[in-house]
XYZ file of C-alpha atoms in Angstrom:
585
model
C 25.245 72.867 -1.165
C 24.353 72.932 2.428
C 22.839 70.662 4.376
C 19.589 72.452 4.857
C 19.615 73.571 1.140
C 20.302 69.609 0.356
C 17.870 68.485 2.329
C 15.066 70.631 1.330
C 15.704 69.643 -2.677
C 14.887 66.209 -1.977
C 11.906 66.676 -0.310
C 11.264 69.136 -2.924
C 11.851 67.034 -5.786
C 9.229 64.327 -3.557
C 6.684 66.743 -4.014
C 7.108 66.858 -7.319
C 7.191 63.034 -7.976
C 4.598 62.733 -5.692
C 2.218 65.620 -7.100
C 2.860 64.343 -10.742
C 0.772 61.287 -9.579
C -1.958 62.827 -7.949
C -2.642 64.935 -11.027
C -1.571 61.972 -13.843
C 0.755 64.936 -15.487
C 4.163 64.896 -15.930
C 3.725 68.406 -16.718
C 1.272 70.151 -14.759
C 1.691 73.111 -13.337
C 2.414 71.730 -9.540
C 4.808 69.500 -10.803
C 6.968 71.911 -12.818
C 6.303 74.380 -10.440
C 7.982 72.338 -7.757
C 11.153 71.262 -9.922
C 11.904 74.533 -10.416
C 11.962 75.606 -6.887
C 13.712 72.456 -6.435
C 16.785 73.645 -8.914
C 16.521 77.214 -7.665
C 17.611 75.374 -3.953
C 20.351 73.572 -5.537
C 21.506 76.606 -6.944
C 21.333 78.993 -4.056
C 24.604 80.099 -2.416
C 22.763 81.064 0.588
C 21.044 78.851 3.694
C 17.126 78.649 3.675
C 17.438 78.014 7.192
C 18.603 81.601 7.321
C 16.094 82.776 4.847
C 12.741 84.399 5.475
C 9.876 83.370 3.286
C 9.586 86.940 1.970
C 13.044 86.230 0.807
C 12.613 82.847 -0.579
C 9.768 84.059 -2.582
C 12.261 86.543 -4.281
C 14.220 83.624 -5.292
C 13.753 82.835 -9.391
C 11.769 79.527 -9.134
C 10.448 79.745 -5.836
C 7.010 81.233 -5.467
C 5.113 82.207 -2.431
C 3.368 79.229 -1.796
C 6.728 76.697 -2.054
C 8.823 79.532 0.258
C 6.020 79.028 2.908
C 6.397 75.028 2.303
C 10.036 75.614 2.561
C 9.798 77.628 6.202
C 7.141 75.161 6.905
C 9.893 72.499 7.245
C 12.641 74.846 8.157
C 10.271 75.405 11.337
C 8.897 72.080 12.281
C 10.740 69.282 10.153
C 8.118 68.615 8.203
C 5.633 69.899 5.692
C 2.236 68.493 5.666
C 1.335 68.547 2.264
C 4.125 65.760 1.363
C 2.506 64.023 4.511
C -0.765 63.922 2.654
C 0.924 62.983 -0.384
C 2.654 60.138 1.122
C -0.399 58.671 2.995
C -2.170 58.801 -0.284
C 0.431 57.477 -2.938
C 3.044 54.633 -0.981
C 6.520 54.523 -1.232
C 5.964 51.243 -3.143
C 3.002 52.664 -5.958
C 5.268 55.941 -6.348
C 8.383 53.463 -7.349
C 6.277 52.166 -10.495
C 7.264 55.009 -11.928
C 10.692 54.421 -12.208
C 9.420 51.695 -14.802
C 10.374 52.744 -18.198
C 7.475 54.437 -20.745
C 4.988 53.765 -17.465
C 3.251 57.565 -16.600
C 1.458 58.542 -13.675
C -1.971 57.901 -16.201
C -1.134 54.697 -16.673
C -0.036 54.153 -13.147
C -3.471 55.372 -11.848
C -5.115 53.314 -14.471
C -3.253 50.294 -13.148
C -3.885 50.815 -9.463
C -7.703 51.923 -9.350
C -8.342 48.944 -12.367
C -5.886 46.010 -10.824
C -5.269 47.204 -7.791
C -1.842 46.971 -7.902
C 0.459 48.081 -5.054
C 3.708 47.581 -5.663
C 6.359 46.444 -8.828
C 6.235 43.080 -8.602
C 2.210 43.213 -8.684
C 3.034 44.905 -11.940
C 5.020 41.979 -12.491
C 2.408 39.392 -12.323
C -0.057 41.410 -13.964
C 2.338 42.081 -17.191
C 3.036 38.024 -17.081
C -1.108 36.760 -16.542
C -2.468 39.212 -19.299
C -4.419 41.476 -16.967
C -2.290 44.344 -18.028
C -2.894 43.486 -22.051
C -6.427 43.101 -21.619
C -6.825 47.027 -20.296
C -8.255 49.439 -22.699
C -4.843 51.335 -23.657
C -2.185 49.080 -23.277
C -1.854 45.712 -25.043
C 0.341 43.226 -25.711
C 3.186 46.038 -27.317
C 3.246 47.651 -24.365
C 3.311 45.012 -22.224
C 6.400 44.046 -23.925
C 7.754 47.429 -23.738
C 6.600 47.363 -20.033
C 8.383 43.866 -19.384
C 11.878 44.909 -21.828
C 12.259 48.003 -19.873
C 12.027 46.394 -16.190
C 14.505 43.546 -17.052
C 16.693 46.135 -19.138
C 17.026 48.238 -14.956
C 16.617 45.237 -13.583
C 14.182 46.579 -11.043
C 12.769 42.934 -9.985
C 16.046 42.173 -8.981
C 16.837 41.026 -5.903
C 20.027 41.885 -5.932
C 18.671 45.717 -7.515
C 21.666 48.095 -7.826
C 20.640 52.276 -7.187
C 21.755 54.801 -9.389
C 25.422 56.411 -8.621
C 23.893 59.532 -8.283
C 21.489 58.243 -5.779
C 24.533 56.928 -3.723
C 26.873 59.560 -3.572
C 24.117 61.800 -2.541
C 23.734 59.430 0.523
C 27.783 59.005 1.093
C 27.746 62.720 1.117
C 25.271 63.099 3.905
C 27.375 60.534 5.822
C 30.772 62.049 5.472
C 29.213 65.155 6.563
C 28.010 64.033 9.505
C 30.902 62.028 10.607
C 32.688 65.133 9.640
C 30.464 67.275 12.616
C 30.759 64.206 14.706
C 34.902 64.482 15.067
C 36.215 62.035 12.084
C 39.255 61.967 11.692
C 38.826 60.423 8.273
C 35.345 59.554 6.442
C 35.797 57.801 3.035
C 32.960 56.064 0.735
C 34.562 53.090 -0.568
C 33.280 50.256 -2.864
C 31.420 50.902 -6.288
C 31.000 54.455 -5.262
C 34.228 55.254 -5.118
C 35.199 53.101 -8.241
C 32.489 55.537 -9.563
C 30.554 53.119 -11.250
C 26.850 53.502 -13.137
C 25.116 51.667 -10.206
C 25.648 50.381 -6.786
C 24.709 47.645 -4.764
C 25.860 49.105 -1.370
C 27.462 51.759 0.378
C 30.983 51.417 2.559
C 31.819 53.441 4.259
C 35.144 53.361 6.636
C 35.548 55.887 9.423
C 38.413 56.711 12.245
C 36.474 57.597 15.013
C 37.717 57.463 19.048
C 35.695 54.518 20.607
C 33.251 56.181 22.375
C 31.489 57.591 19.288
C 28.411 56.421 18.736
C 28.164 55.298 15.089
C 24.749 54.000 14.683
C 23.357 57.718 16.602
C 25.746 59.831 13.794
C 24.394 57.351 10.931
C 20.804 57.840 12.335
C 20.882 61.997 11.973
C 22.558 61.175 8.191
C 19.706 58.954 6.857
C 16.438 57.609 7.571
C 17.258 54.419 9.024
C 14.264 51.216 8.055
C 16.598 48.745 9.970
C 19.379 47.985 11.498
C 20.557 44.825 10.197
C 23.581 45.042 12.626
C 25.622 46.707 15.299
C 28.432 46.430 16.910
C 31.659 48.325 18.031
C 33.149 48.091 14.720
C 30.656 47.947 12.720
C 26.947 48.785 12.085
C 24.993 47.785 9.048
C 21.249 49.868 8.345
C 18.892 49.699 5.378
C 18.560 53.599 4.302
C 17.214 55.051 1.292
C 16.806 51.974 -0.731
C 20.633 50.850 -0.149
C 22.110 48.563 2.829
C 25.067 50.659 4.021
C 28.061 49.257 5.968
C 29.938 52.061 8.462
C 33.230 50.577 9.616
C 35.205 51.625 12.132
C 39.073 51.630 11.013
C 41.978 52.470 13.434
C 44.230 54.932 11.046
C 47.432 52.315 11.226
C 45.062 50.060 9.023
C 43.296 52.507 6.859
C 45.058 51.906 4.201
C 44.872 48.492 4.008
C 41.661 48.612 4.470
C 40.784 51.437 2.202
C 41.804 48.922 -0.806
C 40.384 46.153 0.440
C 36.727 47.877 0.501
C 37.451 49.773 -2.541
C 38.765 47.076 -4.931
C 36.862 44.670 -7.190
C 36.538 41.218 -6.157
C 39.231 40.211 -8.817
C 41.507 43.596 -8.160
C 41.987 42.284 -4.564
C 42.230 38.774 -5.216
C 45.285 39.729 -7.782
C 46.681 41.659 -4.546
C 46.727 39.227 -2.272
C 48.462 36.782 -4.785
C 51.218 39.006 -5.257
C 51.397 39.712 -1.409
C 51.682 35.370 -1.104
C 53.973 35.637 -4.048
C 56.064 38.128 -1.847
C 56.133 35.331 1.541
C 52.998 37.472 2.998
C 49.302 37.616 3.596
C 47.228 40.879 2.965
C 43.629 41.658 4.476
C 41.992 44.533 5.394
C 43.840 44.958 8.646
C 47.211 44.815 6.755
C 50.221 42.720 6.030
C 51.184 39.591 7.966
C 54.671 37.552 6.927
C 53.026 34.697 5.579
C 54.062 31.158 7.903
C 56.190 29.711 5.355
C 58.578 32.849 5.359
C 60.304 34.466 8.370
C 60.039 38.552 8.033
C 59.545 39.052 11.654
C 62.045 41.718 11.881
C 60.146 43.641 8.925
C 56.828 44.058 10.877
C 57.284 47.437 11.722
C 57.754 48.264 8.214
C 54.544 46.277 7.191
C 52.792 48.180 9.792
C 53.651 51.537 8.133
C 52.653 50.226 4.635
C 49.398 49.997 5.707
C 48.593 53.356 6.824
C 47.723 54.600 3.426
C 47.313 53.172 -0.082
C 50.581 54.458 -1.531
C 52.370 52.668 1.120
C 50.601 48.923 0.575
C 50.848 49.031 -3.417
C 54.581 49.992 -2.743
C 54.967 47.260 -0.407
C 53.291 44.895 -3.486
C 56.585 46.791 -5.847
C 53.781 48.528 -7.838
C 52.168 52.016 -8.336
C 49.585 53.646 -6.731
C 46.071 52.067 -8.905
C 43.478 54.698 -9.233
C 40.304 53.713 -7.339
C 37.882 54.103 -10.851
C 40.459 51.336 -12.780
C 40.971 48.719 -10.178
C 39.033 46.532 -12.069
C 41.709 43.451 -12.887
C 41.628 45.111 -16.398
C 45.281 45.096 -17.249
C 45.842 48.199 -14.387
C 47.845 45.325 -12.291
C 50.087 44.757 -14.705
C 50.332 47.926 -15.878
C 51.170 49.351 -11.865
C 53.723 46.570 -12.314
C 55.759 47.061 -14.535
C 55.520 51.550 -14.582
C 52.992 51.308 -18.399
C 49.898 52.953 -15.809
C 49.046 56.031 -17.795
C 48.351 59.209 -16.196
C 45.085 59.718 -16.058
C 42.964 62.669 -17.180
C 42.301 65.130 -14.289
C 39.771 67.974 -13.711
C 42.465 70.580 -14.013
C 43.205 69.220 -17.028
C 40.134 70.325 -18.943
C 40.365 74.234 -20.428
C 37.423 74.916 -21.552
C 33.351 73.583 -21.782
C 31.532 72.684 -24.422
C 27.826 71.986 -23.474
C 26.330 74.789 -20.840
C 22.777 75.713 -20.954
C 21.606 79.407 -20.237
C 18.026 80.695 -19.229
C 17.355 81.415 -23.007
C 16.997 77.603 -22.952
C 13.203 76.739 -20.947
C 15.293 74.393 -18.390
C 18.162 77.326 -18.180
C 18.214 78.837 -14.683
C 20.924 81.228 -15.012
C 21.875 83.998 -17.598
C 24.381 83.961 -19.778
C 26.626 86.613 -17.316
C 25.838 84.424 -14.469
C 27.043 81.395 -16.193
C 30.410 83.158 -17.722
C 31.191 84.332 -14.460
C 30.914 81.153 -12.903
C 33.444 79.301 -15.794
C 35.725 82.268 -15.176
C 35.876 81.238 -11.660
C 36.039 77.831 -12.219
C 38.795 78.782 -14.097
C 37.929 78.237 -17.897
C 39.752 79.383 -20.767
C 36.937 79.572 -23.261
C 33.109 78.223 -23.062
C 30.616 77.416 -25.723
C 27.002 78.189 -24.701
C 24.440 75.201 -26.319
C 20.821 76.296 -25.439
C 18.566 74.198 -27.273
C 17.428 74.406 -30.304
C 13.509 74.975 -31.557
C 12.889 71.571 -32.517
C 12.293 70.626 -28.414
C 9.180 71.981 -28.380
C 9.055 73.513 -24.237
C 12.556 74.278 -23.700
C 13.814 75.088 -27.197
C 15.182 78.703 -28.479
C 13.881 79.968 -31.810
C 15.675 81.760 -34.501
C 15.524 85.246 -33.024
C 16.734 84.167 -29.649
C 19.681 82.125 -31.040
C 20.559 85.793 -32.934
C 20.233 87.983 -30.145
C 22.401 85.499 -28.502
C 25.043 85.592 -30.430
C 25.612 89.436 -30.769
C 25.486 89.562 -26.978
C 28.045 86.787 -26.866
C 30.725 89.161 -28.810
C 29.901 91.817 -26.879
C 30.570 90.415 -23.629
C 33.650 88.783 -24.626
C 35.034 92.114 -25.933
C 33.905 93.878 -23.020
C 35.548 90.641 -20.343
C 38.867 89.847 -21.993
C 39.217 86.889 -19.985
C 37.105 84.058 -21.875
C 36.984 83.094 -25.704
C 32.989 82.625 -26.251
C 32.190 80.636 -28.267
C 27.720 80.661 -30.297
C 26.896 77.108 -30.376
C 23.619 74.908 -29.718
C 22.329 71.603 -28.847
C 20.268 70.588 -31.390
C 17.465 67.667 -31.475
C 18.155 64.268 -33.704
C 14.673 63.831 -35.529
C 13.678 60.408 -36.190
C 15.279 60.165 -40.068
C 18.133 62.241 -38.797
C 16.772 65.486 -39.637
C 17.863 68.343 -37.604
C 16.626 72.311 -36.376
C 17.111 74.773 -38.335
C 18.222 74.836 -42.606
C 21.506 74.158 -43.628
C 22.552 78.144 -43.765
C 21.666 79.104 -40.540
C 23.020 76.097 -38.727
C 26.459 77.348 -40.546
C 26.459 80.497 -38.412
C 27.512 78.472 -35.227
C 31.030 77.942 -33.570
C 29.916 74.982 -32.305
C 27.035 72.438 -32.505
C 25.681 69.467 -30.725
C 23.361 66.982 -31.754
C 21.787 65.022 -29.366
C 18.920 62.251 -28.992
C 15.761 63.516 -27.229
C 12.993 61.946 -28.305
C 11.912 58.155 -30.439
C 13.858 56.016 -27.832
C 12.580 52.731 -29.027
C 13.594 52.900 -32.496
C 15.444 49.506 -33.642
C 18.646 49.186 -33.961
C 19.288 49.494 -37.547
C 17.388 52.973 -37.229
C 18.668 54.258 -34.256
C 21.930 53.945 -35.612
C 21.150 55.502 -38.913
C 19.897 58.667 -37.733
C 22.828 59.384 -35.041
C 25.184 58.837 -38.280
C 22.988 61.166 -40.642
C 23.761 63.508 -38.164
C 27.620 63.006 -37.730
C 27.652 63.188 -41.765
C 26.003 66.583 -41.647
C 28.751 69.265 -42.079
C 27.621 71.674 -39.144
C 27.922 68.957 -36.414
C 30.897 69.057 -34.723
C 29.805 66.620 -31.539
C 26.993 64.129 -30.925
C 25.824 64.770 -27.191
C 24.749 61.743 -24.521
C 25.413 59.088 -26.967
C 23.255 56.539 -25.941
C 20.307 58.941 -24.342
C 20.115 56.710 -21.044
C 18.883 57.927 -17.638
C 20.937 55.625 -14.889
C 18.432 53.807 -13.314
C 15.300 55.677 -15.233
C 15.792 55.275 -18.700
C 18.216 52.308 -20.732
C 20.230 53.205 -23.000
C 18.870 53.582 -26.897
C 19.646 50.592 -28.732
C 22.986 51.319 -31.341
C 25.362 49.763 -32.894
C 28.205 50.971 -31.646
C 30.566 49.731 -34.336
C 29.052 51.590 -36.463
C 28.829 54.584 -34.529
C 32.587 54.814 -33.644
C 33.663 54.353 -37.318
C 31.467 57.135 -38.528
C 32.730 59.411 -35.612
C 36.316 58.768 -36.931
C 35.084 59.014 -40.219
C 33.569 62.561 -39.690
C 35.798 63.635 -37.223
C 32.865 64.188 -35.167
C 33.526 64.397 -30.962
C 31.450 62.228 -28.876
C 30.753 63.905 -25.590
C 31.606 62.497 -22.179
C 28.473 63.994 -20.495
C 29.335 64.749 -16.531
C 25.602 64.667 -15.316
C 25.342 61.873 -13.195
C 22.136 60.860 -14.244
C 24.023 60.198 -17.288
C 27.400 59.616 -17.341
C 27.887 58.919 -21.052
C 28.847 57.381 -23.149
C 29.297 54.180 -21.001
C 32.482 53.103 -20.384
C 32.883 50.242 -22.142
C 32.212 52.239 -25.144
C 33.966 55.401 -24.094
C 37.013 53.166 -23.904
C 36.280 51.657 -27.068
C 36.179 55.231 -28.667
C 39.846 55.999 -27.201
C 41.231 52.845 -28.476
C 39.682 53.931 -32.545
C 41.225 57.557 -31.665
C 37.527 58.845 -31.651
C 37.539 62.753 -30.999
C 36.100 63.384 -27.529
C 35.016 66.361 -25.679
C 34.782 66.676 -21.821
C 31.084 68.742 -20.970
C 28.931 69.232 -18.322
C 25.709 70.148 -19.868
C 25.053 72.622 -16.905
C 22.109 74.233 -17.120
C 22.849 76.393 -13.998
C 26.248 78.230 -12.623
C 26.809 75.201 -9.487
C 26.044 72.311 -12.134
C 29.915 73.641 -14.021
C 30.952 71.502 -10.795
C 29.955 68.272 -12.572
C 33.076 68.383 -14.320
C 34.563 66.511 -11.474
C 31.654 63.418 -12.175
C 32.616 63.107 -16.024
C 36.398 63.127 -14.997
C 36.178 60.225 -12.574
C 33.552 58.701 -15.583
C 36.464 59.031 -17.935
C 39.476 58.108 -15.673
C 36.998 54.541 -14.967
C 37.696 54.417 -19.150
C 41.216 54.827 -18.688
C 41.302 58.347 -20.842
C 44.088 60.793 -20.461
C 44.505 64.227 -21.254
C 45.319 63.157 -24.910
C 42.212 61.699 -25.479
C 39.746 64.886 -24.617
C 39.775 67.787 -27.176
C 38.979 70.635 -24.443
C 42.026 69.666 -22.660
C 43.471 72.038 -25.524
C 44.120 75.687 -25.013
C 41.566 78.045 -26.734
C 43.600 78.775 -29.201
C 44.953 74.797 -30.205
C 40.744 74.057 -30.018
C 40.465 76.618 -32.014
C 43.027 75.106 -34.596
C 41.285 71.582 -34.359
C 37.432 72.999 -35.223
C 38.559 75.164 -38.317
C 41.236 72.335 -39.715
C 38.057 70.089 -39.273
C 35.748 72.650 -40.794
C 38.292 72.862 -43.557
């Protein structure tokens, strides 16, 4: 996605955050109306700032009035109606909605009734009783309130932002040191461990001296503060994250790429077996430590630390991939030639979660979205619209059929894809599914998938994720634990439980790539390898450029330490094929 096209979805998906409080409705027609255009933007292969509003407006998803917002900014930098918006709903009410179960009702309620500005006045409200004492909430959901800020930690002072959040802000800055002459831009830390959350963003450049870094920063992200500069580094608070820019000179960058990229404990484990080895290791490279005399080896130390390879060489181990180096046994592993090859996104022949426009949140068709896995250069695809039991975006009967007949036909007509009917289907509270028994058994392929009742106990969470894996049709349960990083926590299992029924049904658990998701998590996905749990690979792309996620759930996996071995749709079409009807029986 462009630049233009990326910028204008976020300020596009602002309007609708913002718009859903001024009209208390998650769902009103200004709010859905702007989410769409905001997906449609994602989606487009084409620049707006090239695009007249006559031709925006023939975009599906974009309507006349949001193509004139979207020239509106294209032409001055700004569009007035977010202005308003902002003025009249502050950064710091609008963030109360990232509080779990808390709606823009209740949010209004809380601000015209309490007055309260801000998340930690929600705090103190929850904590004196003012917030129990309000017609409509009480003491339950004050709890629920108070469970689901401490569950985010959003009080926090040391609050972590979604991953998805991040690398949307590393991407900006790549790109423009990228414009700006880089020779090399690379995120390091958390976000390039690719973990859930992060605290802050490194980034390490090699830049000639001259370059301004704070001025290329600045025209990257909207800068609240600088909190330092200096030639080699400059330090800003930008879209809720501090971010750290470093300027590296390439004959470090090595060295300094795994210093910044590493865990606390990976490093320290480094630098022990560089002292082990009669030198020191920083981020500038080796030195021979004083108690040893390698003077004549300098030179050689100096090369090391150009790249990665060449420092873990220098330590007599293997190159660590940056999502394991966790001190998690991928030392010893690199040590002694045990470090498994990882899974990788060529790897993975087919997908088994894709969403066309027969579903209500589909954007593309179903010709669209085969073309795009042909080019992405899929073997075979299973298409999972959902199923009638979610109420705004579900497919009935008659859709599903129609479906499937034009399924077969275009895969006789292609030749180049195995296609396979399949559906995502909604976990009812009991366990109880969409559809009857007999036509559920007219699917290739069917996952089940938690969408609604996310504060359920434990005991009956778990129960109705298993009645599901027991029934016969199921052949994968879909986001495990139903978490939104950073928005929603994860639905309360127990996962014991969960993997021995998956084994016991032979039921795949999905490794969802959406980043907003990135399930399940990998303490659990690792878990699942370790019981040889089936597992399936998916993107649950509910438009042709979200098939790219596929790249998110593979680094998400590698971080679990999963191979090829592990993943069922690293299979060709035909050994797939083999697994679902030996496991259909």
């Amino acid at each position: 996605m462009g630049e233009s096209n990326a910028k204008v979805a976020r300020l596009l998906g602002e309007l609708a955050r913002l718009t859903e409080l001024d009209e208390g409705d998650p769902n009103a027609f200004r709010v859905r109306a702007y989410r769409n255009a905001q997906r449609a933007v994602e989606g487009l292969d084409a620049d707006v700032a090239g695009m007249t509003a006559a031709d925006l407006a023939k975009v599906r998803g974009i309507g006349k009035s949001i193509a004139g917002r979207i020239r509106e900014y294209v032409d001055t930098s700004t569009i007035e109606r977010l202005e308003e918006l902002r003025r009249a709903h502050p950064a710091s009410v609008a963030a109360l909605r990232d509080v779990p179960g808390l709606g823009p009702k209740s949010i209004r309620v809380l601000v015209e009734q309490l007055g309260i500005a801000d998340l930690d006045g929600l705090v103190e409200a929850l904590d004196d009783g003012r917030v129990a004492a309000l017609d409509g909430f009480g003491q339950r959901t004050v709890d629920k309130l108070r469970a689901g800020i401490d569950e985010l930690g959003l009080t926090s002072k040391q609050r972590r932002v979604p991953l998805a959040d991040a690398l949307d802000v590393a991407g900006r800055i790549v790109a423009a040191f990228e414009r700006a002459g880089a020779r090399r831009v690379t995120p390091a830390g958390s976000t390039r461990r690719f973990v859930e959350t992060v605290g802050d963003l490194d980034v390490l450049v090699d830049v000639d001296d001259d370059l301004d870094i704070e001025a290329v920063l600045g025209a990257a992200v909207d800068i609240n503060r600088v909190i330092g500069s200096g030639s080699t580094k400059v330090s800003v608070a930008a879209d809720g994250l501090q971010i750290d820019v470093r300027r590296v000179p390439a004959g470090s960058f090595g060295a300094a790429l795994i210093y910044f990229t590493g865990s606390r404990d990976h490093n320290i484990r480094l630098r022990q077996r560089a002292l082990d080895r009669g030198l020191t290791l920083n981020e500038y490279g080796f030195r021979p430590h004083a108690n040893h005399d390698h003077a004549e080896s300098q030179g050689l130390f100096d090369e090391a630390a150009m790249t990665e390879e060449g420092v873990y060489r220098q330590l007599e181990m293997a190159w660590v991939p940056p999502e394991i180096r966790e001190d998690d046994g991928e030392i010893e592993a690199a040590a002694d030639g045990s470090l498994p090859r990882l899974i990788e996104s060529e790897d993975i022949q087919g997908d088994l979660h894709v969403h066309t426009d027969v579903s209500g949140d589909g954007r593309d068709s179903l010709e669209v979205m085969v073309d795009a896995a042909v080019l992405a250069g899929l073997s075979y695809l299973a298409t999972t619209d959902h199923a009638e039991g979610l109420a705004i975006n579900g497919a009935t009967r008659r859709q599903m059929l129609d479906q499937r007949r034009q399924l077969h036909d275009l895969e006789q007509s292609r030749g180049d894809i195995r296609l396979l009917h399949g559906a995502e289907l909604n976990i009812g509270a009991d366990g109880g599914l969409d559809y009857d028994a007999k036509f559920l058994r007219g699917f290739d392929w069917l996952v089940a998938s938690v969408h609604s009742h996310f504060d359920l106990d434990v005991a009956d969470q778990s129960r109705r994720v298993i009645a599901a894996m027991r029934h016969p049709s199921i052949t994968a349960i879909g986001h495990l634990t139903g978490r939104m990083i950073g928005r929603r926590p994860s639905i309360k299992l127990d996962i014991d439980a969960i993997l021995d029924a998956a084994v016991e049904t032979n039921t795949a658990i999905e490794i969802n790539a959406s980043l907003r998701r990135l399930e399940p998590p990998r303490e659990v996905l690792r878990q699942a390898a370790r019981r040889g749990v089936p597992l399936v690979l998916s993107t649950d792309a509910h438009s042709k450029g979200e098939l790219s996620r596929r790249q998110h759930g593979i680094a998400h996996a590698r971080g679990a330490w999963i191979t090829s071995d592990h993943v069922l749709n690293t299979r060709s079409s035909d050994e797939f094929e083999r697994w679902l009807g030996d496991r259909i029986g």
